[in-house]
């Protein structure tokens, strides 16, 4: 078994959560050197370039806290080429400059995603069934960022159970190219990024509900097929969009799933971690603790696995979360590590303790 500790000992439920029990309680805020200095596990967050460019506090915070920054929008096809042939690379390039000047990296998100394909490309693909329409985008976006980006989400959210072939989403990509589009995307990404880590990135893999176990099964079938065919895939991004309305995650199911992914020789990364709150009427301290508890429950499951390469939050400050406000009276959703004034919250401390539990520190001078 490719893990540090006996998983059974960490699956005793939330109250037994090692990450949570080590985290300081609310009000006892710690200030340290940032999450990026703690271990060899990669920590990161998603940001929009326009926010980083105008908000100096945000800029300094991400460079202190993160090893890897994910452009939330700026590498998506509909952002880069909303009109055919008119490339808008400047925002991603500005972000890449800031990040690489600080010795950090970008994570590329996302090469093939049905939702971020511009309308003109969907129409052309369905009409002509020409794979080169897709690889033209790869050619536009991959070479300019070859120094800044060392990992890519190659195919995003291809699974949708309930219909279609092997639980694959019945997207325009399936209709135009069949299930092979996934394999082709990885082969053609590898041809343009020989050393980058190439990920498939999927959501809905964590919950206790049956749709989620069906998604885990379909994802495993796809990964097994890709690996058995020698497709150049390095790992799975497990999106961590937690939702308190959906109840606790299925710790045992997720642990079994991650073990099977590891057995295939693949890495995992927790991508897109954030928490959608559900209780507008309880005190803020309790709200923040609920968020931290949910994150701890996930980290307790994945941290012991050696094939875990990193954790990326989908945003770092509640001010810039894609999630809507919790309610008019409760204000912003508080599902990210820092509040709207960039102050640390219990979710931050849970992450800090999780990272400390991992491998030896990268930095000898941490407090
Ligand atoms: O920037 C325009 C603005 O000029 C315009 O006035 C406004 C009107 O709606 O739209 C703005 O763009 C929006 C953009 O977010 C910036 O806020 C887009 O419409 C909107 O579609 C876009 O949503 C993003 C979404 O992906 C689609 O790209 C979210 O910010 C982003 O958080 C979300 O991220 C996805 C991951 O890529 C994949 N996994 C799920 C995750 C959450 O949905």
CSV table of C-alpha atoms and ligand atoms in Angstrom, one decimal:
chain,number,residue,atom,x,y,z
A,1,UNK,CA,0.0,0.0,0.0
A,2,UNK,CA,1.5,3.3,-1.2
A,3,UNK,CA,0.7,5.4,1.9
A,4,UNK,CA,2.5,6.7,4.9
A,5,UNK,CA,0.2,5.5,7.7
A,6,UNK,CA,-2.6,3.0,8.2
A,7,UNK,CA,-5.6,4.6,6.6
A,8,UNK,CA,-8.0,2.9,9.0
A,9,UNK,CA,-6.5,4.9,11.9
A,10,UNK,CA,-7.5,8.2,10.2
A,11,UNK,CA,-10.9,7.3,9.1
A,12,UNK,CA,-12.5,7.3,12.5
A,13,UNK,CA,-14.7,10.3,11.7
A,14,UNK,CA,-14.5,14.0,12.1
A,15,UNK,CA,-13.9,14.2,15.8
A,16,UNK,CA,-10.8,12.0,15.4
A,17,UNK,CA,-9.5,14.2,12.6
A,18,UNK,CA,-5.7,14.6,13.2
A,19,UNK,CA,-5.6,17.7,11.0
A,20,UNK,CA,-8.5,19.3,12.9
A,21,UNK,CA,-7.3,18.4,16.3
A,22,UNK,CA,-4.0,20.0,15.7
A,23,UNK,CA,-5.5,23.2,14.3
A,24,UNK,CA,-5.7,26.2,16.7
A,25,UNK,CA,-9.2,27.2,17.8
A,26,UNK,CA,-10.8,30.3,16.4
A,27,UNK,CA,-9.4,33.5,17.8
A,28,UNK,CA,-5.9,32.1,18.2
A,29,UNK,CA,-4.6,33.3,14.9
A,30,UNK,CA,-1.1,32.4,14.0
A,31,UNK,CA,1.0,34.3,11.5
A,32,UNK,CA,3.8,32.4,9.9
A,33,UNK,CA,5.8,32.4,6.7
A,34,UNK,CA,3.1,31.2,4.4
A,35,UNK,CA,1.9,27.8,3.2
A,36,UNK,CA,4.3,27.6,0.3
A,37,UNK,CA,7.3,27.2,2.6
A,38,UNK,CA,6.0,24.2,4.6
A,39,UNK,CA,6.6,21.0,2.7
A,40,UNK,CA,7.3,19.6,-0.7
A,41,UNK,CA,3.5,19.3,-1.2
A,42,UNK,CA,2.5,21.9,-3.7
A,43,UNK,CA,0.1,24.5,-2.3
A,44,UNK,CA,-1.8,26.9,-4.6
A,45,UNK,CA,-4.8,28.8,-5.4
A,46,UNK,CA,-6.8,30.1,-8.4
A,47,UNK,CA,-6.9,33.8,-9.2
A,48,UNK,CA,-8.2,36.1,-11.9
A,49,UNK,CA,-5.4,38.2,-13.4
A,50,UNK,CA,-7.4,41.4,-13.2
A,51,UNK,CA,-7.7,41.0,-9.4
A,52,UNK,CA,-4.0,40.3,-9.0
A,53,UNK,CA,-3.1,43.3,-11.1
A,54,UNK,CA,-5.1,45.9,-9.1
A,55,UNK,CA,-5.0,44.4,-5.6
A,56,UNK,CA,-1.5,44.6,-4.1
A,57,UNK,CA,-2.5,42.8,-0.9
A,58,UNK,CA,-3.9,39.9,-3.0
A,59,UNK,CA,-0.7,39.9,-5.1
A,60,UNK,CA,1.6,39.8,-2.1
A,61,UNK,CA,-0.5,37.1,-0.4
A,62,UNK,CA,-0.6,34.7,-3.3
A,63,UNK,CA,3.1,35.0,-3.8
A,64,UNK,CA,3.7,34.3,-0.1
A,65,UNK,CA,1.2,31.5,0.3
A,66,UNK,CA,1.4,29.6,-3.0
A,67,UNK,CA,3.8,27.5,-4.9
A,68,UNK,CA,1.5,27.3,-7.9
A,69,UNK,CA,-1.1,29.8,-9.2
A,70,UNK,CA,-4.0,28.7,-11.4
A,71,UNK,CA,-5.4,31.3,-13.8
A,72,UNK,CA,-9.2,31.0,-13.1
A,73,UNK,CA,-10.2,32.1,-16.5
A,74,UNK,CA,-7.3,33.4,-18.6
A,75,UNK,CA,-6.2,30.2,-20.2
A,76,UNK,CA,-9.6,29.0,-21.1
A,77,UNK,CA,-10.4,28.8,-24.8
A,78,UNK,CA,-13.4,31.1,-24.6
A,79,UNK,CA,-11.3,33.7,-22.8
A,80,UNK,CA,-8.2,33.4,-25.1
A,81,UNK,CA,-10.0,33.2,-28.4
A,82,UNK,CA,-13.6,34.3,-28.0
A,83,UNK,CA,-13.4,35.4,-31.7
A,84,UNK,CA,-11.7,33.0,-34.1
A,85,UNK,CA,-8.1,33.9,-34.6
A,86,UNK,CA,-8.1,36.9,-32.3
A,87,UNK,CA,-5.9,35.8,-29.4
A,88,UNK,CA,-6.1,37.5,-26.0
A,89,UNK,CA,-3.0,36.1,-24.2
A,90,UNK,CA,-2.0,39.3,-22.4
A,91,UNK,CA,-3.8,38.7,-19.0
A,92,UNK,CA,-2.3,35.2,-18.7
A,93,UNK,CA,1.1,36.6,-19.7
A,94,UNK,CA,1.0,39.3,-17.1
A,95,UNK,CA,0.1,36.8,-14.5
A,96,UNK,CA,2.8,34.5,-15.6
A,97,UNK,CA,5.3,37.3,-15.4
A,98,UNK,CA,4.4,38.1,-11.8
A,99,UNK,CA,4.4,34.5,-10.8
A,100,UNK,CA,7.7,33.5,-12.5
A,101,UNK,CA,9.5,36.6,-11.3
A,102,UNK,CA,8.7,35.3,-7.8
A,103,UNK,CA,10.1,31.9,-8.6
A,104,UNK,CA,6.6,30.3,-8.7
A,105,UNK,CA,4.7,28.4,-11.4
A,106,UNK,CA,1.3,28.5,-13.1
A,107,UNK,CA,-0.9,25.5,-13.3
A,108,UNK,CA,-2.6,25.4,-16.8
A,109,UNK,CA,-6.4,25.2,-16.7
A,110,UNK,CA,-7.9,23.9,-18.9
A,111,UNK,CA,-7.1,22.7,-22.4
A,112,UNK,CA,-10.3,20.8,-23.3
A,113,UNK,CA,-13.5,21.7,-21.5
A,114,UNK,CA,-16.9,21.5,-23.1
A,115,UNK,CA,-18.0,24.6,-21.0
A,116,UNK,CA,-15.1,26.8,-22.0
A,117,UNK,CA,-15.1,26.2,-25.7
A,118,UNK,CA,-16.2,29.3,-27.7
A,119,UNK,CA,-19.4,29.1,-29.7
A,120,UNK,CA,-17.6,29.5,-33.0
A,121,UNK,CA,-15.3,26.4,-32.2
A,122,UNK,CA,-18.2,24.2,-31.1
A,123,UNK,CA,-20.0,25.0,-34.3
A,124,UNK,CA,-16.9,24.4,-36.4
A,125,UNK,CA,-16.1,21.1,-34.6
A,126,UNK,CA,-19.6,19.7,-35.0
A,127,UNK,CA,-19.7,20.8,-38.6
A,128,UNK,CA,-16.2,19.7,-39.7
A,129,UNK,CA,-15.2,17.0,-37.1
A,130,UNK,CA,-11.7,18.3,-37.5
A,131,UNK,CA,-9.4,17.5,-34.5
A,132,UNK,CA,-7.0,20.2,-35.7
A,133,UNK,CA,-9.4,22.9,-34.6
A,134,UNK,CA,-8.7,21.7,-31.0
A,135,UNK,CA,-4.9,21.3,-31.5
A,136,UNK,CA,-4.7,24.8,-33.1
A,137,UNK,CA,-5.8,26.1,-29.7
A,138,UNK,CA,-3.1,23.9,-28.0
A,139,UNK,CA,-0.6,25.5,-30.4
A,140,UNK,CA,-1.8,29.0,-29.4
A,141,UNK,CA,-1.7,28.4,-25.7
A,142,UNK,CA,1.0,25.9,-24.8
A,143,UNK,CA,4.3,27.2,-26.4
A,144,UNK,CA,4.0,30.7,-24.9
A,145,UNK,CA,3.7,29.3,-21.4
A,146,UNK,CA,6.2,26.5,-21.6
A,147,UNK,CA,8.5,28.0,-19.0
A,148,UNK,CA,5.7,29.2,-16.6
A,149,UNK,CA,3.6,26.1,-16.7
A,150,UNK,CA,4.7,22.7,-15.5
A,151,UNK,CA,1.3,21.1,-15.1
A,152,UNK,CA,-1.9,21.2,-17.2
A,153,UNK,CA,-5.5,20.1,-16.8
A,154,UNK,CA,-5.7,18.5,-20.2
A,155,UNK,CA,-9.3,17.3,-20.1
A,156,UNK,CA,-11.8,18.9,-17.7
A,157,UNK,CA,-15.0,17.3,-16.4
A,158,UNK,CA,-15.5,14.5,-19.0
A,159,UNK,CA,-17.6,12.3,-16.7
A,160,UNK,CA,-21.3,12.4,-16.5
A,161,UNK,CA,-23.0,9.2,-15.4
A,162,UNK,CA,-26.5,8.2,-16.2
A,163,UNK,CA,-26.2,8.1,-20.0
A,164,UNK,CA,-23.6,7.8,-22.7
A,165,UNK,CA,-20.7,5.5,-23.2
A,166,UNK,CA,-19.0,4.3,-20.0
A,167,UNK,CA,-20.2,7.3,-18.0
A,168,UNK,CA,-18.7,9.8,-20.4
A,169,UNK,CA,-20.3,13.1,-20.8
A,170,UNK,CA,-22.4,13.4,-23.9
A,171,UNK,CA,-20.7,16.7,-25.0
A,172,UNK,CA,-20.2,18.0,-28.4
A,173,UNK,CA,-16.7,16.5,-28.2
A,174,UNK,CA,-18.1,13.0,-27.8
A,175,UNK,CA,-20.5,13.7,-30.6
A,176,UNK,CA,-17.8,14.9,-32.9
A,177,UNK,CA,-14.9,12.6,-32.1
A,178,UNK,CA,-16.3,9.7,-29.9
A,179,UNK,CA,-14.6,8.7,-26.6
A,180,UNK,CA,-11.2,8.8,-28.2
A,181,UNK,CA,-11.1,12.6,-27.9
A,182,UNK,CA,-9.8,12.2,-24.4
A,183,UNK,CA,-6.8,10.0,-25.5
A,184,UNK,CA,-6.1,12.4,-28.4
A,185,UNK,CA,-6.0,15.4,-26.1
A,186,UNK,CA,-3.4,13.8,-23.8
A,187,UNK,CA,-1.3,12.6,-26.7
A,188,UNK,CA,-1.3,16.0,-28.4
A,189,UNK,CA,-0.7,17.8,-25.1
A,190,UNK,CA,2.3,15.6,-24.4
A,191,UNK,CA,3.6,16.4,-27.9
A,192,UNK,CA,3.6,20.1,-26.9
A,193,UNK,CA,4.7,19.8,-23.3
A,194,UNK,CA,7.2,17.0,-22.9
A,195,UNK,CA,8.0,17.5,-19.2
A,196,UNK,CA,4.7,18.9,-17.8
A,197,UNK,CA,2.4,16.8,-15.6
A,198,UNK,CA,-0.8,16.1,-17.5
A,199,UNK,CA,-4.0,15.8,-15.5
A,200,UNK,CA,-7.6,14.8,-16.0
A,201,UNK,CA,-9.7,17.1,-13.7
A,202,UNK,CA,-13.1,16.0,-12.4
A,203,UNK,CA,-15.8,17.2,-9.9
A,204,UNK,CA,-18.4,15.4,-7.9
A,205,UNK,CA,-16.1,12.5,-6.7
A,206,UNK,CA,-16.3,13.0,-3.0
A,207,UNK,CA,-19.9,12.9,-1.8
A,208,UNK,CA,-21.7,10.0,0.0
A,209,UNK,CA,-24.6,10.1,-2.5
A,210,UNK,CA,-24.9,7.4,-5.1
A,211,UNK,CA,-24.2,9.8,-8.0
A,212,UNK,CA,-20.8,10.4,-6.6
A,213,UNK,CA,-19.9,6.7,-6.2
A,214,UNK,CA,-21.1,6.2,-9.7
A,215,UNK,CA,-18.8,9.0,-10.8
A,216,UNK,CA,-15.8,7.5,-9.0
A,217,UNK,CA,-16.5,4.2,-10.7
A,218,UNK,CA,-16.8,5.8,-14.2
A,219,UNK,CA,-13.6,7.9,-13.6
A,220,UNK,CA,-11.7,4.7,-12.6
A,221,UNK,CA,-12.9,2.9,-15.7
A,222,UNK,CA,-11.7,5.8,-17.8
A,223,UNK,CA,-8.3,6.0,-16.1
A,224,UNK,CA,-7.8,2.3,-16.3
A,225,UNK,CA,-8.5,2.4,-20.1
A,226,UNK,CA,-6.2,5.4,-20.6
A,227,UNK,CA,-3.3,3.8,-18.6
A,228,UNK,CA,-3.8,0.4,-20.3
A,229,UNK,CA,-3.5,2.0,-23.7
A,230,UNK,CA,-0.3,3.8,-22.7
A,231,UNK,CA,-1.9,7.3,-22.9
A,232,UNK,CA,0.5,10.0,-21.5
A,233,UNK,CA,-1.6,10.9,-18.4
A,234,UNK,CA,0.2,11.7,-15.2
A,235,UNK,CA,-2.7,12.2,-12.7
A,236,UNK,CA,-6.2,13.0,-11.6
A,237,UNK,CA,-7.3,16.4,-10.3
A,238,UNK,CA,-10.0,15.8,-7.7
A,239,UNK,CA,-12.0,18.9,-7.5
A,240,UNK,CA,-12.7,19.9,-4.0
A,241,UNK,CA,-15.8,21.9,-4.3
A,242,UNK,CA,-17.3,20.9,-1.0
A,243,UNK,CA,-20.9,21.8,-0.2
A,244,UNK,CA,-22.2,21.7,3.4
A,245,UNK,CA,-25.7,21.1,2.2
A,246,UNK,CA,-24.6,17.7,0.7
A,247,UNK,CA,-23.4,16.5,4.1
A,248,UNK,CA,-20.1,14.8,5.0
A,249,UNK,CA,-17.9,13.4,2.2
A,250,UNK,CA,-17.6,9.6,1.9
A,251,UNK,CA,-14.2,9.2,3.5
A,252,UNK,CA,-14.0,5.4,3.1
A,253,UNK,CA,-15.2,5.6,-0.5
A,254,UNK,CA,-12.8,8.4,-1.4
A,255,UNK,CA,-9.9,6.6,0.3
A,256,UNK,CA,-10.6,3.4,-1.6
A,257,UNK,CA,-10.8,5.4,-4.8
A,258,UNK,CA,-7.5,7.3,-4.3
A,259,UNK,CA,-5.8,4.0,-3.5
A,260,UNK,CA,-7.1,2.6,-6.9
A,261,UNK,CA,-5.9,5.7,-8.7
A,262,UNK,CA,-2.5,5.2,-7.0
A,263,UNK,CA,-2.4,1.6,-8.0
A,264,UNK,CA,-2.7,2.7,-11.6
A,265,UNK,CA,0.6,4.6,-11.0
A,266,UNK,CA,-1.2,8.0,-11.3
A,267,UNK,CA,-0.7,11.1,-9.1
A,268,UNK,CA,-3.6,13.0,-7.5
A,269,UNK,CA,-4.0,16.6,-6.7
A,270,UNK,CA,-6.8,18.2,-4.8
A,271,UNK,CA,-7.8,20.9,-7.3
A,272,UNK,CA,-10.5,23.6,-6.8
A,273,UNK,CA,-10.9,23.3,-3.1
A,274,UNK,CA,-13.5,25.5,-1.5
A,275,UNK,CA,-16.6,25.1,0.7
A,276,UNK,CA,-20.2,26.3,-0.1
A,277,UNK,CA,-21.7,27.2,3.2
A,278,UNK,CA,-25.2,26.2,4.3
A,279,UNK,CA,-26.0,27.8,7.7
A,280,UNK,CA,-26.5,31.6,7.4
A,281,UNK,CA,-28.1,31.9,10.8
A,282,UNK,CA,-25.3,30.6,13.1
A,283,UNK,CA,-22.5,32.8,14.5
A,284,UNK,CA,-19.6,33.5,12.2
A,285,UNK,CA,-17.2,31.5,14.5
A,286,UNK,CA,-19.3,28.4,14.0
A,287,UNK,CA,-19.6,29.0,10.3
A,288,UNK,CA,-15.9,29.1,10.0
A,289,UNK,CA,-15.4,26.0,12.0
A,290,UNK,CA,-17.9,24.1,9.8
A,291,UNK,CA,-15.9,25.1,6.8
A,292,UNK,CA,-12.7,24.0,8.5
A,293,UNK,CA,-14.2,20.7,9.6
A,294,UNK,CA,-15.2,19.9,6.0
A,295,UNK,CA,-11.8,20.6,4.7
A,296,UNK,CA,-10.1,18.6,7.5
A,297,UNK,CA,-12.4,15.6,6.7
A,298,UNK,CA,-11.1,15.7,3.1
A,299,UNK,CA,-7.4,16.3,3.9
A,300,UNK,CA,-7.4,13.5,6.5
A,301,UNK,CA,-8.3,11.1,3.7
A,302,UNK,CA,-5.9,12.2,1.0
A,303,UNK,CA,-2.8,13.3,3.0
A,304,UNK,CA,-1.5,9.9,3.8
A,305,UNK,CA,-1.2,9.0,0.1
A,306,UNK,CA,2.3,9.4,-1.4
A,307,UNK,CA,0.8,10.1,-4.8
A,308,UNK,CA,-0.8,13.4,-3.6
A,309,UNK,CA,1.2,16.1,-5.2
A,310,UNK,CA,-0.6,19.2,-4.1
A,311,UNK,CA,-3.7,21.1,-2.9
A,312,UNK,CA,-5.1,24.1,-4.8
A,313,UNK,CA,-7.9,26.3,-3.4
A,314,UNK,CA,-10.3,27.8,-5.9
A,315,UNK,CA,-9.5,31.3,-4.7
A,316,UNK,CA,-7.6,32.4,-1.6
A,317,UNK,CA,-9.8,35.2,-0.2
A,318,UNK,CA,-13.6,35.2,0.2
A,319,UNK,CA,-13.6,38.6,-1.5
A,320,UNK,CA,-12.9,37.0,-4.9
A,321,UNK,CA,-14.7,33.6,-4.6
A,322,UNK,CA,-16.8,32.5,-7.5
A,323,UNK,CA,-19.3,31.3,-4.9
A,324,UNK,CA,-22.3,33.6,-4.4
A,325,UNK,CA,-22.9,35.3,-1.0
A,326,UNK,CA,-24.5,33.0,1.6
A,327,UNK,CA,-27.5,35.3,2.1
A,328,UNK,CA,-28.2,39.0,2.2
A,329,UNK,CA,-27.8,39.1,6.0
A,330,UNK,CA,-25.0,36.6,6.3
A,331,UNK,CA,-22.9,38.3,3.6
A,332,UNK,CA,-20.1,36.6,1.6
A,333,UNK,CA,-19.7,32.9,1.5
A,334,UNK,CA,-16.7,32.1,3.8
A,335,UNK,CA,-15.4,29.0,2.1
A,336,UNK,CA,-11.8,30.0,1.4
A,337,UNK,CA,-8.7,30.1,3.7
A,338,UNK,CA,-8.7,33.9,4.1
A,339,UNK,CA,-11.5,36.3,4.7
A,340,UNK,CA,-12.3,39.4,2.5
A,341,UNK,CA,-9.6,41.4,4.4
A,342,UNK,CA,-7.0,38.6,3.8
A,343,UNK,CA,-7.2,37.5,7.4
A,344,UNK,CA,-6.5,33.8,8.2
A,345,UNK,CA,-9.5,31.7,9.2
A,346,UNK,CA,-9.7,28.1,10.7
A,347,UNK,CA,-9.6,26.7,7.1
A,348,UNK,CA,-6.2,28.3,6.7
A,349,UNK,CA,-5.0,26.7,10.0
A,350,UNK,CA,-6.3,23.3,8.9
A,351,UNK,CA,-4.4,23.6,5.7
A,352,UNK,CA,-1.3,24.7,7.5
A,353,UNK,CA,-1.4,21.7,9.9
A,354,UNK,CA,-2.1,19.4,7.0
A,355,UNK,CA,0.9,20.6,5.2
A,356,UNK,CA,3.1,20.4,8.3
A,357,UNK,CA,2.0,16.7,8.7
A,358,UNK,CA,3.4,15.9,5.4
A,359,UNK,CA,7.0,15.5,4.3
A,360,UNK,CA,10.0,17.3,5.7
A,361,UNK,CA,10.1,21.0,5.3
A,362,UNK,CA,11.5,22.6,2.2
A,363,UNK,CA,12.7,25.5,4.3
A,364,UNK,CA,15.0,25.1,7.2
A,365,UNK,CA,14.1,28.5,8.7
A,366,UNK,CA,10.4,28.0,9.3
A,367,UNK,CA,9.1,29.0,12.7
B,1,LIG,O1,-15.6,39.1,-17.0
B,1,LIG,C1,-17.0,39.1,-17.4
B,1,LIG,C2,-17.6,40.4,-17.2
B,1,LIG,O2,-16.9,41.3,-18.0
B,1,LIG,C3,-19.0,40.3,-17.5
B,1,LIG,O3,-19.6,41.5,-17.1
B,1,LIG,C4,-19.7,39.2,-16.7
B,1,LIG,C5,-21.2,39.1,-17.0
B,1,LIG,O4,-21.7,37.8,-16.6
B,1,LIG,O5,-19.1,38.0,-17.0
B,1,LIG,C6,-17.7,38.0,-16.6
B,1,LIG,O6,-17.2,36.8,-16.9
B,1,LIG,C7,-17.5,35.7,-16.1
B,1,LIG,C8,-16.2,35.2,-15.4
B,1,LIG,O7,-16.5,34.1,-14.6
B,1,LIG,C9,-15.6,36.3,-14.5
B,1,LIG,O8,-16.5,36.5,-13.4
B,1,LIG,C10,-18.1,34.6,-16.9
B,1,LIG,O9,-19.4,35.1,-17.4
B,1,LIG,C11,-18.3,33.4,-16.1
B,1,LIG,O10,-18.7,32.3,-17.0
B,1,LIG,C12,-17.0,33.0,-15.4
B,1,LIG,O11,-17.2,31.9,-14.6
B,1,LIG,C13,-16.1,31.1,-14.3
B,1,LIG,C14,-16.5,29.6,-14.7
B,1,LIG,O12,-15.5,28.7,-14.3
B,1,LIG,C15,-16.6,29.5,-16.3
B,1,LIG,O13,-15.3,29.8,-16.9
B,1,LIG,C16,-15.8,31.1,-12.8
B,1,LIG,O14,-15.3,32.4,-12.5
B,1,LIG,C17,-14.8,30.1,-12.5
B,1,LIG,O15,-14.6,30.1,-11.0
B,1,LIG,C18,-15.3,28.7,-12.9
B,1,LIG,O16,-14.4,27.8,-12.5
B,1,LIG,C19,-14.8,26.4,-12.8
B,1,LIG,C20,-13.5,25.7,-13.2
B,1,LIG,O17,-13.0,26.3,-14.4
B,1,LIG,C21,-13.9,24.2,-13.6
B,1,LIG,N1,-14.5,23.6,-12.4
B,1,LIG,C22,-15.7,24.3,-11.9
B,1,LIG,C23,-15.3,25.7,-11.5
B,1,LIG,C24,-16.5,26.5,-10.9
B,1,LIG,O18,-17.5,26.6,-11.8
